[in-house]
Amino acid sequence: MSGQLGAIIRAVVFILLALAACGVIFEFAGYSAFQMFHSIVDGAFLRRNALEHALRWALPLFITATGVVISFRAGYFNIGAQGQFYVGAICAAFVAEWLRGYPGGVVIPLCFAAGMTGGALWALWPGLLRLRSGADEVITTLMGNFLAGLLLVYVTAGPLKDPSGSGQQASSRPLEAAYRISTSNGVSPTIIGIAILVGLAMWWLVNRTAFGVLSGLGGRNPTMVQWQGASTWKIGLASFLISGALAGLAGTIELMGPNGRLAGGFLPAHGFTAVLIALVAGLSITGAAIAAFFFGGLASAALYLPVMAGLPSAAIDIVNASIALFITARSRLVDTLTKAWRRPWKTS
Amino acid sequence: MRGNDDAILACRNVAVRYGDVTALDDVSIAFPRGMIHAVVGQNGAGKTTFARVVSGLVRPDQGAVEIGGKLIAGGNVNDARRAGVELVHQSFALPPSFTVAEAMQFGAAGGALYTRAALERRWQAHLDALDVKVSAGARIRTLTVEQQQAVEIARALVTDARLLILDEPTAVLSPEGAKKLFERVRRLKERGVTVLLILHKIREVLAIADTVSVLRGGRLIDGPLPASDIDADALASLIIGPSAKMLAGEDRAALTGAAAPRGAETETGPIAGPPVVSLRGVSTRPDADGPALQAVDFVVQPGEIVGIAGVEGNGQRTLVRAISSLADIAEGSLELAGRDVTNATLSQRRAAGLRVIPFERNVEGLSLTSPLWENWSAGQLLARPLLAAISPSALRRECKSALDAWDVRYAEVGQPAGSLSGGNAQKVILSREMDESGKLIIAAQPTRGLDIGATAFVWDALRKARDGGCGVIFVSSDLDEVFDLADRVVVMLSGRIVAEFRPPFDLTRVGAAMTGARA
């Protein structure tokens, strides 16, 4: 399909341009751009176990990003994935704490249900405000992120505080080992299975249901689907809830997998990276899988850089920010560069 | 070409291209000063582009424009304005929240500081001098369409304009309003202003213009010809060109506005029995989208086309929205094919046989960035549960055969709807809305902006639907086409239905009803 090929080429050109800009910044900051990129690639994809490390970050990012894809496609710019991710983790942590001692077979599914519900509810109120009164969801979901961040601080320093904590950083008591779904390396068959399941379900939703076509149409032109008889309520609310639930699911996985406990301010960039992944992917589920792996690699390189190469991990922030900049600016340069691949539509 | 020292405006070999489309093709023409010149042509003939080139809004890709013997820099509005050219656009550009005086001051020379009273005194004098009966303190949004246009013209004459261009000034006016406009134009001519009118009705050209020039497909076909030397029929042939053969006499007259069609009773006539739509005492809640309906009684029988005439903005849109469940019905009842649907959703009404060709093709009718097959299948997908499994390949196949049956010119069903021409885009909508199970078809301005071939195609499709037993509501602000197509005409004014006419239609009487005057 020429359309898909064009989208992929576009995304790659975006990223290459962003990396070129990064290289300039690195040189100005006094680092060798070549050495920096070499170390990043090495840390992200080439060193021993790099793929496993990339996957550890990529799986939760992918899950959150598919949710972002669903809401963005429907024309709702829910950028509150970070907050929904936190609230999901908090809800799951409460359930795990209350049911401490019950068998894992009971507690784990309930934690997942709680995490997804929490994430969905944290997306519900901006959704209702948007659909009822037109309140801009960009503003409300962004505010929701701060609220959820503060809620996390309160919960880890208050109701769920670990009394034996060192006081360095407030965190909850560690989860019982029976409730963990992976070791701290974050890759396990359960997590991989969940990610694959989510990916398949969302791909089906987008590409093989009436919801997928109608939300895509409505996202591009809500007036048109209204004149066709669509109720903006159903599709809109469903989009908010699904995206929130998936971010909450990712939060639950982080809690019950690699982290094993709630810590104040953990993974502060997760939701925003997921938004970036969705945009780089051109709002396609398949694309999100590829992009999530790429950004997962970058995330693992951020840990590798200072330790193994003696380079600042902020380099990864600069890379992410540049890609975000180029993607959101929808640079005309990219349109020009990729014009050759984009077939103009001729009619006879 | 025609070296003419006395020309107020001379174009030499002007060409304008938008991408692959040639909007103006090597146009060379000179207009003598002190006259009323008409430029006519069908949609897409290049009339508006011509007006925009002359007024400096568009830089020609080739050629030169001279105003009063002075070459003006292409694509520079200020240069054209200094040379004395003013353009009044087809769609008005006055800010609705401004007072008339503020709108006049905006863009005029003068100090930055002023008092409201001083401003109103200054501009009231100007309005009075031009015989525009509007208070300088009135807000733009409270003015009627005619008044807004008069203010636009007065504003254009703030500077010492020597050439005034009016782009389709009659499109928004009732026949009576058009007469008044023409009187105003004649007075301007007496004051020494040259007026260039972009028109598309022959009747109007012959009523007002001293010369007429015809554009077709971006080319100058002829002109400026003395208007007294040419008759309506010859002019119609020039405008339509070789495709004239495919048009029947009445259609041809309606397209060119040569003479208003009288309409005729159809041989079969409406089918007796339950109406396809019936509104009883329907009033709508006021909203921001036009005047509310007030106690509207309205019935359409199967097998008839009912034309909705009226000056734009008199509730036609609200009527369509009320039937389509997009405006709230506060009082009264609505039945579709015998079923009460007063409180039904649009989906339910569609299931009952309602089909809508909306006003704004590119906003309400299609999602331009979405693929054709998605646009085409939206309606039928909405009739299913949201989680119903679909087969995109089957939908693509169905879409393809439907588009082929409607003779849509496209490359593949995956291409975005925005890549089609206006006529083809409208055919996509027709192919979606005019399926076999439709009982009532609302066609709202379905030919707006379409060229001759596409217009005739839409008319034929609506006639076929009528002959097949559908009821059709046909909304258009062009009386010629309403008369040509409709079996019955109702006139809307301020959210009410104020009159009903049957053939033979009389332009004067319908026109009078549109403005609320007694015929």
mmCIF file of C-alpha atoms in Angstrom, chain A residues 116-321:
data_model
loop_
_atom_site.group_PDB
_atom_site.id
_atom_site.type_symbol
_atom_site.label_atom_id
_atom_site.label_comp_id
_atom_site.label_asym_id
_atom_site.label_seq_id
_atom_site.Cartn_x
_atom_site.Cartn_y
_atom_site.Cartn_z
ATOM 1 C CA MET A 116 -7.589 -0.290 34.221
ATOM 2 C CA THR A 117 -10.675 1.097 35.940
ATOM 3 C CA GLY A 118 -8.585 3.750 37.683
ATOM 4 C CA GLY A 119 -6.953 4.821 34.442
ATOM 5 C CA ALA A 120 -10.308 4.897 32.674
ATOM 6 C CA LEU A 121 -11.885 7.004 35.414
ATOM 7 C CA TRP A 122 -8.990 9.459 35.249
ATOM 8 C CA ALA A 123 -9.798 9.870 31.555
ATOM 9 C CA LEU A 124 -13.553 9.930 32.156
ATOM 10 C CA TRP A 125 -13.844 13.362 33.710
ATOM 11 C CA PRO A 126 -11.928 15.219 30.988
ATOM 12 C CA GLY A 127 -14.028 13.233 28.499
ATOM 13 C CA LEU A 128 -17.291 14.288 30.106
ATOM 14 C CA LEU A 129 -16.164 17.906 30.328
ATOM 15 C CA ARG A 130 -15.205 17.862 26.667
ATOM 16 C CA LEU A 131 -18.363 16.183 25.408
ATOM 17 C CA ARG A 132 -20.805 18.047 27.645
ATOM 18 C CA SER A 133 -19.416 21.541 27.517
ATOM 19 C CA GLY A 134 -16.575 21.524 25.021
ATOM 20 C CA ALA A 135 -13.833 22.042 27.627
ATOM 21 C CA ASP A 136 -10.532 21.562 25.812
ATOM 22 C CA GLU A 137 -9.251 18.104 26.698
ATOM 23 C CA VAL A 138 -5.664 19.151 26.047
ATOM 24 C CA ILE A 139 -5.882 21.491 29.035
ATOM 25 C CA THR A 140 -7.887 19.229 31.335
ATOM 26 C CA THR A 141 -5.877 16.071 30.740
ATOM 27 C CA LEU A 142 -2.636 18.021 31.145
ATOM 28 C CA MET A 143 -3.899 19.362 34.483
ATOM 29 C CA GLY A 144 -4.934 15.841 35.354
ATOM 30 C CA ASN A 145 -1.305 14.778 35.009
ATOM 31 C CA PHE A 146 -0.225 17.193 37.725
ATOM 32 C CA LEU A 147 -3.092 16.179 39.979
ATOM 33 C CA ALA A 148 -2.238 12.511 39.550
ATOM 34 C CA GLY A 149 1.440 13.234 40.241
ATOM 35 C CA LEU A 150 0.530 14.935 43.502
ATOM 36 C CA LEU A 151 -1.853 12.117 44.349
ATOM 37 C CA LEU A 152 1.027 9.679 43.889
ATOM 38 C CA VAL A 153 3.212 11.712 46.252
ATOM 39 C CA TYR A 154 0.409 11.773 48.821
ATOM 40 C CA VAL A 155 -0.307 8.068 48.556
ATOM 41 C CA THR A 156 3.341 7.020 48.831
ATOM 42 C CA ALA A 157 3.951 9.387 51.728
ATOM 43 C CA GLY A 158 0.609 8.694 53.410
ATOM 44 C CA PRO A 159 -1.811 5.772 53.153
ATOM 45 C CA LEU A 160 0.565 3.341 51.457
ATOM 46 C CA LYS A 161 3.826 4.598 52.982
ATOM 47 C CA ASP A 162 6.436 1.965 53.634
ATOM 48 C CA PRO A 163 7.218 2.439 57.353
ATOM 49 C CA SER A 164 10.610 0.794 56.946
ATOM 50 C CA GLY A 165 11.577 3.132 54.131
ATOM 51 C CA SER A 166 14.937 4.851 54.299
ATOM 52 C CA GLY A 167 13.334 8.248 53.847
ATOM 53 C CA GLN A 168 15.331 8.967 50.691
ATOM 54 C CA GLN A 169 12.255 8.720 48.535
ATOM 55 C CA ALA A 170 8.783 7.931 49.794
ATOM 56 C CA SER A 171 7.469 4.670 48.442
ATOM 57 C CA SER A 172 4.912 2.014 49.200
ATOM 58 C CA ARG A 173 5.666 -1.340 50.796
ATOM 59 C CA PRO A 174 7.023 -3.814 48.262
ATOM 60 C CA LEU A 175 4.408 -6.081 46.731
ATOM 61 C CA GLU A 176 4.271 -9.638 47.921
ATOM 62 C CA ALA A 177 6.453 -11.749 45.700
ATOM 63 C CA ALA A 178 3.440 -13.846 44.701
ATOM 64 C CA TYR A 179 1.852 -10.797 43.086
ATOM 65 C CA ARG A 180 4.823 -9.908 40.890
ATOM 66 C CA ILE A 181 4.377 -10.666 37.206
ATOM 67 C CA SER A 182 8.057 -10.259 36.343
ATOM 68 C CA THR A 183 11.381 -9.769 37.997
ATOM 69 C CA SER A 184 12.915 -6.314 38.049
ATOM 70 C CA ASN A 185 14.241 -6.829 34.515
ATOM 71 C CA GLY A 186 10.650 -6.272 33.428
ATOM 72 C CA VAL A 187 10.330 -8.875 30.685
ATOM 73 C CA SER A 188 8.221 -11.938 31.297
ATOM 74 C CA PRO A 189 5.877 -14.115 29.268
ATOM 75 C CA THR A 190 2.916 -12.567 31.105
ATOM 76 C CA ILE A 191 3.873 -9.022 30.149
ATOM 77 C CA ILE A 192 4.730 -9.979 26.590
ATOM 78 C CA GLY A 193 1.437 -11.848 26.370
ATOM 79 C CA ILE A 194 -0.543 -8.867 27.625
ATOM 80 C CA ALA A 195 1.172 -6.547 25.161
ATOM 81 C CA ILE A 196 0.476 -8.893 22.253
ATOM 82 C CA LEU A 197 -3.144 -9.282 23.349
ATOM 83 C CA VAL A 198 -3.613 -5.518 23.626
ATOM 84 C CA GLY A 199 -1.915 -4.987 20.272
ATOM 85 C CA LEU A 200 -4.150 -7.516 18.511
ATOM 86 C CA ALA A 201 -7.322 -6.235 20.167
ATOM 87 C CA MET A 202 -6.574 -2.606 19.321
ATOM 88 C CA TRP A 203 -5.522 -3.456 15.784
ATOM 89 C CA TRP A 204 -8.830 -5.252 15.337
ATOM 90 C CA LEU A 205 -10.745 -2.348 16.884
ATOM 91 C CA VAL A 206 -9.102 0.185 14.584
ATOM 92 C CA ASN A 207 -9.060 -1.817 11.373
ATOM 93 C CA ARG A 208 -11.912 -4.270 11.548
ATOM 94 C CA THR A 209 -14.832 -2.663 13.364
ATOM 95 C CA ALA A 210 -17.395 0.014 12.622
ATOM 96 C CA PHE A 211 -15.947 1.896 15.589
ATOM 97 C CA GLY A 212 -12.543 2.046 13.905
ATOM 98 C CA VAL A 213 -13.815 3.563 10.650
ATOM 99 C CA LEU A 214 -16.308 5.920 12.284
ATOM 100 C CA SER A 215 -13.913 7.216 14.930
ATOM 101 C CA GLY A 216 -11.323 7.815 12.227
ATOM 102 C CA LEU A 217 -13.835 9.752 10.124
ATOM 103 C CA GLY A 218 -15.102 11.657 13.147
ATOM 104 C CA GLY A 219 -11.583 12.479 14.234
ATOM 105 C CA ARG A 220 -10.913 14.121 10.904
ATOM 106 C CA ASN A 221 -14.316 15.696 10.445
ATOM 107 C CA PRO A 222 -16.799 15.483 13.339
ATOM 108 C CA THR A 223 -19.395 17.539 11.444
ATOM 109 C CA MET A 224 -19.558 15.019 8.639
ATOM 110 C CA VAL A 225 -20.261 12.031 10.896
ATOM 111 C CA GLN A 226 -22.888 14.063 12.744
ATOM 112 C CA TRP A 227 -24.691 14.657 9.455
ATOM 113 C CA GLN A 228 -24.462 10.917 8.892
ATOM 114 C CA GLY A 229 -26.222 10.302 12.200
ATOM 115 C CA ALA A 230 -23.386 9.530 14.607
ATOM 116 C CA SER A 231 -23.726 10.289 18.270
ATOM 117 C CA THR A 232 -20.495 11.977 19.333
ATOM 118 C CA TRP A 233 -21.160 10.739 22.869
ATOM 119 C CA LYS A 234 -20.717 7.037 22.299
ATOM 120 C CA ILE A 235 -17.578 7.186 20.192
ATOM 121 C CA GLY A 236 -16.062 10.044 22.189
ATOM 122 C CA LEU A 237 -16.605 8.500 25.593
ATOM 123 C CA ALA A 238 -15.417 5.093 24.420
ATOM 124 C CA SER A 239 -12.225 6.662 23.074
ATOM 125 C CA PHE A 240 -11.454 8.426 26.340
ATOM 126 C CA LEU A 241 -12.199 5.345 28.424
ATOM 127 C CA ILE A 242 -10.156 2.963 26.285
ATOM 128 C CA SER A 243 -7.138 5.255 26.230
ATOM 129 C CA GLY A 244 -7.335 5.784 29.988
ATOM 130 C CA ALA A 245 -7.782 2.080 30.692
ATOM 131 C CA LEU A 246 -4.716 1.159 28.617
ATOM 132 C CA ALA A 247 -2.535 3.756 30.352
ATOM 133 C CA GLY A 248 -3.828 2.383 33.663
ATOM 134 C CA LEU A 249 -2.953 -1.121 32.475
ATOM 135 C CA ALA A 250 0.606 -0.018 31.742
ATOM 136 C CA GLY A 251 0.781 1.529 35.205
ATOM 137 C CA THR A 252 -0.362 -1.746 36.731
ATOM 138 C CA ILE A 253 2.276 -3.674 34.769
ATOM 139 C CA GLU A 254 5.045 -1.319 35.923
ATOM 140 C CA LEU A 255 3.860 -1.734 39.504
ATOM 141 C CA MET A 256 3.491 -5.487 39.496
ATOM 142 C CA GLY A 257 6.370 -6.173 37.158
ATOM 143 C CA PRO A 258 9.698 -4.364 37.183
ATOM 144 C CA ASN A 259 9.012 -1.853 39.982
ATOM 145 C CA GLY A 260 7.315 -4.016 42.568
ATOM 146 C CA ARG A 261 6.275 -0.956 44.551
ATOM 147 C CA LEU A 262 4.946 2.548 44.099
ATOM 148 C CA ALA A 263 7.551 5.272 44.294
ATOM 149 C CA GLY A 264 6.773 8.994 44.232
ATOM 150 C CA GLY A 265 7.350 10.379 40.746
ATOM 151 C CA PHE A 266 8.364 7.105 39.069
ATOM 152 C CA LEU A 267 8.745 7.083 35.277
ATOM 153 C CA PRO A 268 7.808 10.766 34.912
ATOM 154 C CA ALA A 269 8.057 10.744 31.099
ATOM 155 C CA HIS A 270 6.163 7.535 30.350
ATOM 156 C CA GLY A 271 2.914 9.131 29.153
ATOM 157 C CA PHE A 272 4.607 11.771 27.068
ATOM 158 C CA THR A 273 6.873 9.268 25.365
ATOM 159 C CA ALA A 274 3.732 7.256 24.586
ATOM 160 C CA VAL A 275 2.161 10.322 22.925
ATOM 161 C CA LEU A 276 5.355 10.723 20.922
ATOM 162 C CA ILE A 277 5.241 7.073 19.881
ATOM 163 C CA ALA A 278 1.645 7.422 18.711
ATOM 164 C CA LEU A 279 2.507 10.483 16.644
ATOM 165 C CA VAL A 280 5.652 9.002 15.118
ATOM 166 C CA ALA A 281 3.590 5.917 14.282
ATOM 167 C CA GLY A 282 1.147 8.073 12.333
ATOM 168 C CA LEU A 283 -1.628 6.815 14.652
ATOM 169 C CA SER A 284 -1.314 3.238 13.441
ATOM 170 C CA ILE A 285 -1.166 0.297 15.842
ATOM 171 C CA THR A 286 1.458 -1.560 13.820
ATOM 172 C CA GLY A 287 3.494 1.597 13.606
ATOM 173 C CA ALA A 288 3.204 2.051 17.357
ATOM 174 C CA ALA A 289 4.763 -1.385 17.910
ATOM 175 C CA ILE A 290 7.809 -0.440 15.843
ATOM 176 C CA ALA A 291 8.088 3.048 17.312
ATOM 177 C CA ALA A 292 7.676 1.718 20.874
ATOM 178 C CA PHE A 293 10.640 -0.587 20.338
ATOM 179 C CA PHE A 294 12.727 2.331 19.065
ATOM 180 C CA PHE A 295 11.840 4.569 21.996
ATOM 181 C CA GLY A 296 12.217 1.649 24.384
ATOM 182 C CA GLY A 297 15.780 1.299 23.120
ATOM 183 C CA LEU A 298 16.390 4.999 23.705
ATOM 184 C CA ALA A 299 15.013 4.683 27.232
ATOM 185 C CA SER A 300 17.401 1.873 28.027
ATOM 186 C CA ALA A 301 20.248 3.854 26.453
ATOM 187 C CA ALA A 302 19.461 6.697 28.850
ATOM 188 C CA LEU A 303 20.486 4.393 31.697
ATOM 189 C CA TYR A 304 23.481 3.042 29.820
ATOM 190 C CA LEU A 305 25.042 6.329 28.716
ATOM 191 C CA PRO A 306 26.260 7.722 32.050
ATOM 192 C CA VAL A 307 27.325 4.348 33.430
ATOM 193 C CA MET A 308 29.101 2.748 30.500
ATOM 194 C CA ALA A 309 30.118 5.663 28.278
ATOM 195 C CA GLY A 310 30.412 8.481 30.770
ATOM 196 C CA LEU A 311 28.039 10.608 28.740
ATOM 197 C CA PRO A 312 25.050 12.544 30.112
ATOM 198 C CA SER A 313 21.715 10.737 29.910
ATOM 199 C CA ALA A 314 20.109 14.080 29.092
ATOM 200 C CA ALA A 315 21.239 13.331 25.532
ATOM 201 C CA ILE A 316 18.222 11.023 25.265
ATOM 202 C CA ASP A 317 15.918 13.802 26.450
ATOM 203 C CA ILE A 318 17.325 15.985 23.705
ATOM 204 C CA VAL A 319 16.732 13.245 21.137
ATOM 205 C CA ASN A 320 13.131 12.754 22.308
ATOM 206 C CA ALA A 321 12.460 16.485 22.406
#
